[in-house]
Coordinates of C-alpha atoms in Angstrom, one line a residue:
X219 CA -26.4 -124.1 -20.2
X220 CA -23.2 -126.0 -19.2
X221 CA -21.4 -124.7 -16.1
X222 CA -17.6 -124.3 -16.4
X223 CA -16.2 -125.2 -13.0
X224 CA -13.0 -123.7 -11.6
X225 CA -11.1 -127.0 -11.6
X226 CA -11.3 -126.9 -15.4
X227 CA -9.6 -123.5 -15.8
X228 CA -5.8 -123.9 -16.4
X229 CA -4.7 -120.6 -15.0
X230 CA -1.1 -119.4 -14.9
X231 CA 1.6 -121.9 -13.8
X232 CA 3.0 -119.4 -11.4
X233 CA 1.3 -116.3 -10.0
X234 CA 3.5 -114.0 -7.9
X235 CA 0.4 -112.4 -6.4
X236 CA -0.9 -115.7 -5.2
X237 CA 2.5 -116.7 -4.0
X238 CA 2.9 -113.6 -1.9
X239 CA -0.5 -114.2 -0.4
X240 CA 0.4 -117.8 0.4
X241 CA 3.7 -116.7 2.0
X242 CA 1.7 -114.3 4.2
X243 CA 0.5 -117.4 6.1
X244 CA 4.2 -117.9 7.2
X245 CA 4.5 -114.6 8.9
X246 CA 3.3 -115.8 12.4
X247 CA 5.9 -118.6 12.1
X248 CA 8.9 -116.5 11.0
X249 CA 11.3 -117.9 13.6
X250 CA 10.5 -121.5 12.9
X251 CA 10.8 -120.8 9.1
X252 CA 14.2 -119.1 9.6
X253 CA 15.6 -122.0 11.6
X254 CA 14.2 -124.4 9.0
X255 CA 15.9 -122.5 6.2
X256 CA 19.3 -122.5 8.1
X257 CA 19.0 -126.3 8.5
X258 CA 18.1 -126.8 4.8
X259 CA 21.0 -124.7 3.6
X260 CA 23.4 -126.4 6.0
X261 CA 22.2 -129.8 4.9
X262 CA 22.7 -128.8 1.2
X263 CA 26.3 -127.7 1.8
X264 CA 27.1 -130.8 3.9
X265 CA 26.1 -132.9 0.9
X266 CA 29.2 -131.5 -1.0
X267 CA 31.5 -132.9 1.6
X268 CA 31.4 -136.4 0.0
X269 CA 32.9 -135.4 -3.4
X270 CA 35.4 -133.0 -1.8
X271 CA 36.7 -135.7 0.6
X272 CA 36.9 -138.1 -2.3
X273 CA 39.2 -135.7 -4.2
X274 CA 41.4 -135.2 -1.1
X275 CA 41.6 -139.0 -0.5
X276 CA 42.6 -139.8 -4.1
X277 CA 45.0 -136.8 -4.7
X278 CA 46.8 -136.8 -1.3
X279 CA 46.7 -140.5 -0.1
X280 CA 45.8 -142.9 -2.9
X281 CA 47.4 -141.5 -6.0
X282 CA 49.6 -138.6 -4.9
X283 CA 51.2 -136.4 -7.6
X284 CA 53.2 -133.2 -7.5
X285 CA 50.4 -131.3 -9.1
X286 CA 47.2 -131.7 -7.0
X287 CA 43.7 -130.3 -7.4
X288 CA 42.8 -127.0 -5.7
X289 CA 40.8 -128.8 -3.0
X290 CA 43.6 -131.3 -2.3
X291 CA 46.1 -128.4 -2.2
X292 CA 43.9 -126.5 0.3
X293 CA 43.7 -129.7 2.5
X294 CA 47.4 -130.2 2.3
X295 CA 48.1 -126.6 3.5
X296 CA 45.6 -127.1 6.4
X297 CA 47.4 -130.3 7.5
X298 CA 50.8 -128.5 7.5
X299 CA 49.3 -125.6 9.4
X300 CA 48.2 -128.1 12.1
X301 CA 51.6 -129.7 12.0
X302 CA 50.2 -133.1 11.0
X303 CA 52.3 -135.4 8.8
X304 CA 50.1 -138.4 7.9
X305 CA 51.0 -141.6 6.1
X306 CA 48.6 -142.6 3.3
X307 CA 46.9 -145.1 5.6
X308 CA 46.5 -142.6 8.4
X309 CA 45.2 -140.1 5.8
X310 CA 42.6 -142.5 4.5
X311 CA 41.5 -143.2 8.2
X312 CA 41.1 -139.4 8.7
X313 CA 39.2 -138.9 5.5
X314 CA 36.9 -141.9 6.2
X315 CA 36.2 -140.6 9.7
X316 CA 35.3 -137.2 8.3
X317 CA 33.1 -138.8 5.8
X318 CA 31.2 -140.7 8.5
X319 CA 31.0 -137.5 10.5
X320 CA 29.5 -135.7 7.5
X321 CA 26.9 -138.4 7.1
X322 CA 25.9 -138.1 10.8
X323 CA 25.7 -134.3 10.6
X324 CA 23.6 -134.5 7.4
X325 CA 21.3 -137.0 9.1
X326 CA 20.8 -134.7 12.1
X327 CA 20.3 -131.6 9.9
X328 CA 17.8 -133.5 7.7
X329 CA 15.9 -134.8 10.7
X330 CA 15.6 -131.4 12.2
X331 CA 14.6 -129.8 9.0
X332 CA 12.0 -132.5 8.3
X333 CA 10.4 -132.1 11.8
X334 CA 10.4 -128.3 11.6
X335 CA 9.0 -128.1 8.1
X336 CA 6.3 -130.8 8.5
X337 CA 5.2 -129.3 11.8
X338 CA 5.1 -125.8 10.1
X339 CA 3.1 -127.2 7.2
X340 CA 0.5 -128.8 9.6
X341 CA 0.1 -125.5 11.5
X342 CA -0.4 -123.6 8.2
X343 CA -3.0 -126.1 7.0
X344 CA -4.7 -126.0 10.4
X345 CA -4.9 -122.2 10.1
X346 CA -6.1 -122.3 6.5
X347 CA -8.8 -124.9 7.1
X348 CA -10.0 -122.9 10.1
X349 CA -10.2 -119.8 8.0
X350 CA -12.1 -121.5 5.1
X351 CA -14.6 -123.2 7.5
X352 CA -15.2 -119.9 9.3
X353 CA -15.9 -118.2 6.0
X354 CA -18.2 -121.0 4.9
X355 CA -20.3 -120.4 8.0
X356 CA -20.7 -116.7 7.2
X357 CA -21.3 -116.7 3.4
X358 CA -24.9 -116.2 2.3
X359 CA -27.3 -119.1 1.7
X360 CA -27.4 -117.9 -1.9
X361 CA -23.8 -119.0 -2.3
X362 CA -24.8 -122.6 -1.5
X363 CA -27.5 -122.5 -4.1
X364 CA -24.8 -122.1 -6.8
X365 CA -22.0 -124.3 -5.4
X366 CA -22.3 -128.1 -5.0
X367 CA -21.3 -129.4 -1.5
X368 CA -18.9 -131.9 -3.1
X369 CA -16.8 -129.2 -4.7
X370 CA -16.7 -127.2 -1.5
X371 CA -15.4 -130.4 0.2
X372 CA -12.7 -130.5 -2.4
X373 CA -11.6 -127.0 -1.4
X374 CA -11.2 -128.1 2.3
X375 CA -9.5 -131.4 1.5
X376 CA -7.8 -131.9 -1.9
X377 CA -6.9 -128.2 -2.5
X378 CA -5.6 -127.6 1.1
X379 CA -3.5 -130.8 0.8
X380 CA -2.1 -129.4 -2.4
X381 CA -0.9 -126.3 -0.5
X382 CA 0.4 -128.5 2.3
X383 CA 2.6 -130.3 -0.3
X384 CA 3.8 -127.0 -1.6
X385 CA 4.9 -125.8 1.8
X386 CA 6.3 -129.1 3.0
X387 CA 7.8 -130.5 -0.2
X388 CA 7.8 -127.9 -2.9
X389 CA 9.3 -124.9 -1.2
X390 CA 11.7 -127.0 0.9
X391 CA 12.9 -129.0 -2.1
X392 CA 13.3 -125.8 -4.1
X393 CA 15.4 -124.0 -1.5
X394 CA 17.5 -127.1 -0.9
X395 CA 18.0 -127.9 -4.6
X396 CA 18.9 -124.3 -5.5
X397 CA 21.6 -124.1 -2.8
X398 CA 22.8 -127.6 -3.7
X399 CA 23.1 -126.6 -7.4
X400 CA 24.9 -123.4 -6.5
X401 CA 27.3 -125.4 -4.4
X402 CA 27.9 -128.0 -7.0
X403 CA 28.5 -125.5 -9.8
X404 CA 30.8 -123.5 -7.6
X405 CA 32.8 -126.5 -6.6
X406 CA 33.0 -127.8 -10.2
X407 CA 34.4 -124.5 -11.4
X408 CA 36.8 -124.4 -8.5
X409 CA 38.1 -127.8 -9.4
X410 CA 38.5 -127.2 -13.1
X411 CA 36.6 -124.7 -15.2
X412 CA 37.2 -126.6 -18.5
X413 CA 35.7 -129.8 -17.2
X414 CA 32.8 -127.8 -15.8
X415 CA 32.1 -126.4 -19.3
X416 CA 32.2 -129.9 -20.7
X417 CA 29.7 -131.1 -18.1
X418 CA 27.3 -128.3 -19.0
X419 CA 27.3 -129.1 -22.7
X420 CA 24.2 -131.4 -22.2
X421 CA 22.2 -128.6 -20.5
X422 CA 20.3 -127.5 -23.6
X423 CA 19.1 -131.1 -24.2
X424 CA 18.1 -131.2 -20.5
X425 CA 16.2 -127.9 -20.9
X426 CA 14.2 -129.3 -23.9
X427 CA 13.3 -132.5 -22.0
X428 CA 12.3 -130.5 -19.0
X429 CA 10.1 -128.1 -21.0
X430 CA 8.3 -131.0 -22.7
X431 CA 7.6 -132.6 -19.3
X432 CA 6.5 -129.4 -17.6
X433 CA 4.0 -128.5 -20.4
X434 CA 2.4 -131.9 -20.7
X435 CA 2.5 -132.8 -17.0
X436 CA 0.8 -129.5 -16.2
X437 CA -2.1 -130.3 -18.5
X438 CA -2.3 -133.8 -17.3
X439 CA -2.4 -132.7 -13.6
X440 CA -5.2 -130.3 -14.4
X441 CA -7.2 -133.2 -15.9
X442 CA -6.6 -135.2 -12.7
X443 CA -7.9 -132.3 -10.5
X444 CA -10.9 -131.8 -12.7
X445 CA -11.8 -135.5 -12.7
X446 CA -11.4 -135.9 -8.9
X447 CA -13.6 -132.8 -8.3
X448 CA -16.3 -134.3 -10.5
X449 CA -16.1 -137.6 -8.6
X450 CA -16.4 -135.8 -5.2
X451 CA -19.4 -133.8 -6.4
X452 CA -21.1 -136.9 -7.9
X453 CA -20.5 -139.1 -4.8
X454 CA -21.8 -136.4 -2.4
X455 CA -25.0 -136.1 -4.4
X456 CA -25.5 -139.8 -5.0
X457 CA -24.8 -140.9 -1.5
X458 CA -27.1 -138.2 0.0
X459 CA -29.9 -139.2 -2.4
X460 CA -29.3 -143.0 -2.2
X461 CA -32.8 -143.7 -0.9
X462 CA -34.2 -142.0 -4.0
X463 CA -31.8 -143.9 -6.3
X464 CA -32.9 -147.2 -4.7
X465 CA -36.6 -146.3 -4.8
X466 CA -36.6 -145.7 -8.5
X467 CA -34.2 -148.6 -9.3
X468 CA -31.5 -146.3 -10.6
X469 CA -28.6 -148.2 -9.1
X470 CA -27.4 -149.5 -12.5
X471 CA -27.5 -146.1 -14.2
X472 CA -25.9 -144.5 -11.2
X473 CA -23.1 -147.0 -11.2
X474 CA -22.5 -146.6 -14.9
X475 CA -22.1 -142.8 -14.5
X476 CA -19.7 -143.4 -11.6
X477 CA -17.9 -146.0 -13.7
X478 CA -17.4 -143.4 -16.5
X479 CA -16.2 -140.7 -14.0
X480 CA -13.9 -143.2 -12.3
X481 CA -12.5 -144.4 -15.7
X482 CA -11.8 -140.8 -16.7
X483 CA -9.9 -140.2 -13.5
X484 CA -7.9 -143.4 -14.0
X485 CA -7.0 -142.4 -17.5
X486 CA -5.9 -139.0 -16.4
X487 CA -3.6 -140.5 -13.8
X488 CA -2.3 -143.0 -16.4
X489 CA -1.4 -140.1 -18.6
X490 CA 0.7 -138.5 -15.8
X491 CA 2.4 -141.8 -15.3
X492 CA 3.4 -141.9 -19.0
X493 CA 5.1 -138.4 -18.8
X494 CA 6.9 -139.4 -15.6
X495 CA 7.9 -142.7 -17.2
X496 CA 9.5 -140.8 -20.1
X497 CA 11.0 -137.9 -18.2
X498 CA 13.0 -139.6 -15.5
X499 CA 14.8 -142.1 -17.8
X500 CA 15.4 -139.2 -20.2
X501 CA 17.1 -137.2 -17.4
X502 CA 19.1 -140.3 -16.5
X503 CA 20.2 -140.6 -20.2
X504 CA 21.2 -137.0 -20.4
X505 CA 23.1 -137.4 -17.1
X506 CA 24.9 -140.5 -18.5
X507 CA 25.8 -138.6 -21.6
X508 CA 27.2 -135.8 -19.5
X509 CA 29.3 -138.2 -17.3
X510 CA 30.6 -140.0 -20.5
X511 CA 31.8 -136.6 -21.9
X512 CA 33.5 -135.8 -18.5
X513 CA 35.3 -139.2 -18.5
X514 CA 36.2 -138.9 -22.2
X515 CA 37.6 -135.3 -21.9
X516 CA 38.8 -135.6 -18.4
X517 CA 40.6 -138.9 -19.1
X518 CA 42.6 -137.2 -21.8
X519 CA 43.4 -134.4 -19.4
X520 CA 44.5 -136.8 -16.7
X521 CA 46.8 -138.6 -19.2
X522 CA 48.2 -135.2 -20.2
X523 CA 48.8 -134.4 -16.5
X524 CA 46.6 -131.3 -16.6
X525 CA 43.9 -132.8 -14.4
X526 CA 44.4 -135.0 -11.4
X527 CA 42.6 -138.4 -11.0
X528 CA 41.0 -137.2 -7.8
X529 CA 39.5 -134.2 -9.6
X530 CA 38.1 -136.4 -12.3
X531 CA 36.5 -138.8 -9.8
X532 CA 35.2 -135.8 -7.9
X533 CA 33.7 -134.4 -11.1
X534 CA 31.9 -137.6 -11.9
X535 CA 30.3 -137.6 -8.4
X536 CA 29.4 -133.9 -8.6
X537 CA 27.9 -134.4 -12.1
X538 CA 25.7 -137.2 -10.8
X539 CA 24.5 -134.9 -8.0
X540 CA 24.0 -132.0 -10.4
X541 CA 21.3 -133.7 -12.5
X542 CA 19.3 -135.0 -9.5
X543 CA 18.2 -131.5 -8.1
X544 CA 17.4 -130.4 -11.7
X545 CA 15.2 -133.5 -12.0
X546 CA 13.6 -132.7 -8.6
X547 CA 13.0 -129.1 -9.5
X548 CA 11.1 -130.1 -12.7
X549 CA 9.0 -132.5 -10.7
X550 CA 8.3 -129.9 -8.0
X551 CA 7.2 -127.5 -10.7
X552 CA 4.0 -129.5 -10.9
X553 CA 3.6 -129.3 -7.2
X554 CA 3.9 -125.5 -7.5
X555 CA 1.5 -125.4 -10.5
X556 CA -1.0 -127.6 -8.7
X557 CA -0.7 -125.4 -5.6
X558 CA -1.2 -122.2 -7.7
X559 CA -4.5 -123.6 -9.1
X560 CA -5.6 -124.8 -5.7
X561 CA -4.8 -121.5 -4.0
X562 CA -6.6 -119.6 -6.8
X563 CA -9.8 -121.6 -6.0
X564 CA -9.3 -121.3 -2.3
X565 CA -8.7 -117.6 -2.4
X566 CA -11.7 -117.2 -4.8
X567 CA -13.8 -118.8 -2.1
X568 CA -12.3 -116.7 0.7
X569 CA -12.8 -113.6 -1.3
X570 CA -16.5 -114.4 -1.9
X571 CA -18.2 -111.3 -0.3
X572 CA -20.5 -111.9 2.6
X573 CA -23.5 -109.7 1.6
X574 CA -25.8 -110.6 4.5
X575 CA -24.0 -108.8 7.3
X576 CA -24.9 -106.8 10.4
X577 CA -25.0 -103.2 9.1
X578 CA -26.6 -101.2 12.0
X579 CA -25.9 -103.6 14.9
X580 CA -29.3 -103.0 16.4
X581 CA -29.6 -105.3 19.4
X582 CA -32.6 -104.6 21.8
X583 CA -32.9 -105.9 25.3
X584 CA -36.4 -107.3 24.5
X585 CA -38.0 -108.3 21.3
X586 CA -41.7 -107.6 21.1
X587 CA -42.2 -109.6 17.9
X588 CA -44.0 -107.0 15.7
X589 CA -43.4 -107.9 12.0
X590 CA -44.2 -105.8 9.0
X591 CA -43.7 -106.3 5.3
X592 CA -43.8 -103.1 3.2
X593 CA -44.0 -103.5 -0.5
X594 CA -41.5 -106.4 -0.7
X595 CA -40.3 -107.6 -4.0
X596 CA -37.9 -110.6 -4.1
X597 CA -36.3 -112.8 -6.8
X598 CA -33.7 -115.6 -6.4
X599 CA -32.3 -114.8 -9.8
X600 CA -32.6 -111.6 -11.9
X601 CA -36.2 -110.4 -12.1
X602 CA -37.9 -113.7 -11.8
X603 CA -40.0 -112.4 -9.0
X604 CA -41.1 -114.8 -6.3
X605 CA -42.7 -112.1 -4.2
X606 CA -44.4 -109.1 -5.8
X607 CA -45.3 -106.0 -3.7
X608 CA -46.1 -108.0 -0.6
X609 CA -47.4 -106.0 2.4
X610 CA -48.8 -107.3 5.6
X611 CA -48.4 -106.9 9.4
X612 CA -48.1 -109.4 12.2
X613 CA -48.7 -107.8 15.6
X614 CA -46.9 -108.9 18.8
X615 CA -48.4 -112.1 20.2
X616 CA -50.5 -112.7 17.1
X617 CA -50.7 -116.0 15.3
X618 CA -50.8 -115.6 11.5
X619 CA -51.0 -118.4 9.0
X620 CA -49.7 -118.2 5.4
X621 CA -51.5 -120.4 2.9
X622 CA -51.5 -120.7 -0.8
X623 CA -50.6 -123.1 -3.7
X624 CA -47.1 -124.5 -4.1
X625 CA -44.7 -121.8 -5.4
X626 CA -46.8 -118.9 -4.0
X627 CA -43.8 -117.7 -1.8
X628 CA -44.7 -118.9 1.6
X629 CA -41.3 -120.5 2.5
X630 CA -39.5 -117.6 0.9
X631 CA -41.2 -115.2 3.4
X632 CA -39.7 -117.3 6.2
X633 CA -36.2 -117.2 4.6
X634 CA -36.5 -113.4 4.2
X635 CA -37.4 -113.0 7.9
X636 CA -34.3 -114.9 8.9
X637 CA -32.2 -112.8 6.5
X638 CA -31.0 -115.8 4.5
X639 CA -31.6 -113.4 1.6
X640 CA -32.2 -109.7 1.4
X641 CA -35.1 -108.2 -0.5
X642 CA -34.5 -106.3 -3.7
X643 CA -37.3 -103.8 -3.1
X644 CA -39.3 -102.7 -0.1
X645 CA -38.5 -103.5 3.5
X646 CA -39.1 -105.9 6.3
X647 CA -39.4 -104.5 9.8
X648 CA -39.1 -106.2 13.2
X649 CA -40.3 -104.0 16.0
X650 CA -40.2 -101.0 13.6
X651 CA -36.5 -101.6 12.6
X652 CA -35.5 -102.7 9.2
X653 CA -34.0 -106.2 9.4
X654 CA -30.9 -105.0 7.6
X655 CA -30.2 -102.7 10.6
X656 CA -30.4 -105.5 13.1
X657 CA -27.4 -107.3 14.5
X658 CA -27.5 -110.6 12.6
X659 CA -27.0 -112.9 15.6
X660 CA -29.6 -111.0 17.6
X661 CA -32.1 -111.1 14.7
X662 CA -31.8 -114.9 14.3
X663 CA -31.9 -115.4 18.0
X664 CA -35.4 -113.8 18.0
X665 CA -36.7 -116.6 15.7
X666 CA -37.3 -120.3 16.2
X667 CA -37.9 -122.2 13.0
X668 CA -39.4 -125.7 12.6
X669 CA -39.0 -126.7 9.0
X670 CA -40.7 -129.5 7.1
X671 CA -37.3 -131.0 6.2
X672 CA -35.6 -131.3 9.6
X673 CA -31.8 -131.5 9.6
X674 CA -30.2 -133.5 12.5
X675 CA -26.5 -133.6 13.1
X676 CA -24.5 -136.7 13.9
X677 CA -24.6 -137.1 17.7
X678 CA -27.2 -137.9 20.3
X679 CA -30.7 -136.5 20.8
X680 CA -29.7 -134.3 23.7
X681 CA -27.0 -132.6 21.6
X682 CA -29.4 -132.1 18.6
X683 CA -32.1 -130.4 20.8
X684 CA -29.8 -127.9 22.4
X685 CA -27.3 -127.6 19.5
X686 CA -24.2 -127.2 21.7
X687 CA -25.8 -124.6 24.0
X688 CA -24.2 -126.0 27.2
X689 CA -26.2 -123.3 29.2
X690 CA -29.3 -125.4 28.5
X691 CA -29.6 -127.9 31.3
X692 CA -30.7 -131.5 30.6
X693 CA -33.9 -130.8 32.5
X694 CA -34.7 -127.9 30.3
X695 CA -34.3 -130.2 27.2
X696 CA -36.5 -132.8 28.8
X697 CA -39.2 -130.3 29.6
X698 CA -39.2 -129.0 26.1
X699 CA -39.5 -132.6 24.8
X700 CA -42.4 -133.3 27.2
X701 CA -44.4 -130.2 26.0
X702 CA -44.3 -131.4 22.4
X703 CA -44.9 -135.1 23.4
X704 CA -41.4 -136.2 22.1
X705 CA -40.3 -137.4 25.6
X706 CA -42.3 -140.6 25.3
X707 CA -40.7 -142.0 22.2
X708 CA -37.2 -140.7 23.3
X709 CA -37.5 -142.6 26.6
X710 CA -38.4 -145.8 24.7
X711 CA -35.1 -145.6 22.7
X712 CA -32.2 -147.8 24.0
X713 CA -30.2 -145.0 25.5
X714 CA -32.9 -142.4 25.8
X715 CA -31.6 -138.9 25.2
X716 CA -28.1 -140.3 24.7
X717 CA -29.2 -142.3 21.7
X718 CA -27.1 -141.6 18.5
X719 CA -29.4 -140.4 15.7
X720 CA -27.0 -141.3 12.9
X721 CA -26.1 -139.1 9.9
X722 CA -28.9 -136.6 9.2
X723 CA -31.0 -138.5 11.8
X724 CA -31.1 -141.7 9.7
X725 CA -32.1 -143.8 12.7
X726 CA -35.3 -141.9 13.3
X727 CA -38.5 -141.6 11.4
X728 CA -39.5 -138.3 9.7
X729 CA -42.2 -137.7 12.4
X730 CA -39.8 -138.3 15.2
X731 CA -37.3 -135.9 13.6
X732 CA -40.0 -133.2 13.4
X733 CA -40.9 -133.7 17.1
X734 CA -37.2 -133.2 18.0
X735 CA -37.3 -130.0 15.9
X736 CA -40.3 -128.8 18.0
X737 CA -38.4 -129.6 21.2
X738 CA -35.4 -127.7 19.8
X739 CA -37.5 -124.6 19.0
X740 CA -39.1 -124.7 22.5
X741 CA -35.8 -125.2 24.2
X742 CA -34.4 -122.0 22.7
X743 CA -37.6 -120.1 23.7
X744 CA -37.4 -117.5 21.0
X745 CA -40.1 -114.7 21.0
X746 CA -41.1 -115.5 17.4
X747 CA -42.0 -118.9 16.1
X748 CA -42.1 -120.0 12.5
X749 CA -43.7 -123.3 11.6
X750 CA -43.0 -124.2 8.0
X751 CA -45.2 -127.3 7.2
X752 CA -44.0 -128.5 10.6
X753 CA -46.8 -131.1 11.1
X754 CA -46.8 -132.4 7.5
X755 CA -45.0 -135.6 8.3
X756 CA -46.6 -136.6 11.6
X757 CA -49.6 -138.9 12.1
X758 CA -53.0 -137.4 13.0
X759 CA -52.7 -138.4 16.7
X760 CA -49.3 -136.9 17.1
X761 CA -50.4 -133.8 15.2
X762 CA -53.3 -133.5 17.7
X763 CA -50.9 -133.7 20.6
X764 CA -48.6 -131.0 19.1
X765 CA -51.6 -128.7 18.6
X766 CA -52.5 -129.1 22.2
X767 CA -49.0 -128.1 23.2
X768 CA -48.9 -125.2 20.7
X769 CA -52.1 -123.7 22.2
X770 CA -50.2 -123.0 25.4
X771 CA -46.9 -122.2 23.6
X772 CA -48.4 -119.6 21.2
X773 CA -49.8 -117.4 24.0
X774 CA -47.8 -114.2 24.1
X775 CA -45.6 -115.3 21.3
X776 CA -45.6 -114.0 17.7
X777 CA -46.2 -117.0 15.4
X778 CA -46.1 -117.5 11.7
X779 CA -47.6 -120.8 10.5
X780 CA -47.0 -122.0 6.9
X781 CA -49.2 -124.9 6.0
X782 CA -50.9 -126.6 3.0
X783 CA -53.3 -128.5 5.2
X784 CA -55.9 -125.8 6.1
X785 CA -57.3 -127.7 9.0
X786 CA -54.1 -126.9 10.9
X787 CA -54.5 -123.2 10.8
X788 CA -58.2 -122.5 11.3
X789 CA -57.6 -121.2 14.8
X790 CA -55.0 -118.6 13.6
X791 CA -55.9 -115.0 14.5
X792 CA -55.5 -114.1 10.8
X793 CA -54.8 -116.0 7.6
X794 CA -52.9 -114.5 4.7
X795 CA -53.6 -116.1 1.3
X796 CA -50.8 -115.9 -1.3
X797 CA -51.0 -116.6 -5.0
X798 CA -48.2 -116.2 -7.5
X799 CA -46.2 -114.1 -5.1
X800 CA -49.0 -111.6 -4.2
X801 CA -51.2 -111.2 -1.2
X802 CA -54.7 -112.1 -2.4
X803 CA -56.7 -112.3 0.8
X804 CA -56.4 -111.5 4.5
X805 CA -58.8 -112.4 7.2
X806 CA -60.0 -115.1 9.7
X807 CA -61.0 -118.5 8.7
X808 CA -64.7 -117.6 8.9
X809 CA -64.3 -114.3 7.1
X810 CA -62.4 -115.9 4.2
X811 CA -65.0 -118.6 3.8
X812 CA -67.7 -116.0 3.7
X813 CA -65.9 -114.1 1.0
X814 CA -66.0 -117.3 -1.2
X815 CA -62.6 -116.4 -2.8
X816 CA -59.4 -118.3 -3.3
X817 CA -59.2 -119.5 0.3
X818 CA -62.7 -120.9 0.2
X819 CA -62.0 -122.7 -3.0
X820 CA -58.8 -124.3 -1.5
X821 CA -60.7 -125.2 1.6
X822 CA -63.6 -126.9 -0.3
X823 CA -61.0 -128.8 -2.5
X824 CA -59.2 -130.1 0.6
X825 CA -62.5 -130.9 2.3
X826 CA -63.7 -133.0 -0.6
X827 CA -60.3 -134.8 -0.7
X828 CA -60.6 -135.6 3.0
X829 CA -64.2 -136.9 2.6
X830 CA -63.1 -139.0 -0.3
X831 CA -60.3 -140.6 1.7
X832 CA -62.6 -141.2 4.6
X833 CA -65.1 -143.0 2.4
X834 CA -62.4 -145.0 0.8
X835 CA -61.1 -146.0 4.2
X836 CA -64.6 -147.1 5.3
X837 CA -65.0 -149.1 2.2

């Protein structure tokens, strides 16, 4: 079954609900936003000073006539009110000085607006990334079973950047262009309404070009987002599994797949380039047609004495400015559309319900470690049951081993104890209280898990053992490492406990990583210990040393040992045998051998394999 990912869903170009939710992130920064809007509006209005001063310079000082334009007439009345009588040269000096002043004012306003808006955008993106990462830490493990890490990385990077562009470029440009358009239209009608109507004759043609661009660019941008999301997911998977790719000589096929994905992404970007390459020259052509009509009609009006030369020149300048914000608005439309799609995906992630939550908030002062499964049924999907009516008890301080064939449900039991998942039927109790009634942090604090596949974070060994718990002293870490015989190999490393382990512990062997995981579990000193195939990747000598340490460690501590190698669990107080999700046998090693059931058959099979290997080694 093909999975349709959210990047491939077109969605609406503009969603008022999403926009309201996005604007909600601006509420804590209202004052900064208000000041930025004031600066934006002021900068837009100052841009109109250039054409207005041009009209005044031509009509009053370069080509004066008895009939002047409304703007020039207003300037003339102002000069008379001030008692100024300027010669043409003095007037040009004054207009030139005002023009330079307008440029400096516009520079200052634009600088302040840019600093404010960009700073505001960074704060918003900081808040949003914090919220997303916080949510990702709380969502259920089941969520990660269905969502590739590469696509989640796209949420935190590409999609958040799209929203940043919306706040810092899209919204700012929209407000600025709207006020600039309103100012230009108002000034054009103020100068001469007939010329204004002539200038707007080309608007239907501009609307057609813009609609064509918006429709096609929107689809092209969706394809770009889809392709980059696929590349991210592919790269995350391939780089993480590079050792497997190299082991099976799959480099060529992997490269061919990446080549196809990369080519698709390139083609999608080239398509957007095509639409931009057509749109902007088309806008320039429409603009040129509009200016030509203004010059043609306005020239006749100037010759007839009905329009001044200054007004005509001012109209040409205003017309050039008029088409620029329309072009910008069309381009920013794609920013808005991209941000709408990104916000829809981000909010879908943020709205993912967290089902594994603390319901009762039970938080005892002391955990005894009494575990009980009562008729537990569990399935990862639908009714494909992994556990079927499982019931057993682990008393405080008892060491219980779980054995059984692969797929019998052993690791699932560990995941359920940690409440990575909740059971569909039955109940799991810790100290007589349903796990769902426990405070989640308190519950997980009660367990120490040593898995077979150990995950180490980038950083040094000391940090990986105490996992950021600064309350754990370095001596406590060293003591935990000594007890599991990890101290010896750590001290042999170039920087000891300060040695960087690399990404996922790449600089350490599998056995060394498992020893660090043991030290981590001991350092946290939880009352319940779960060993999930924890000695599967260490050599026999190291395994023997670990078992020596565990004999002292397991005293007074509830322990659950999951193992395929039956030799590692013979000293357990009890052994629970699982098969196809059901409890088949419970007893000690000797009792189960005497019953001659499933456990006895597994034991004899492994014994024969060990004897065979020993004979082969001797040969």
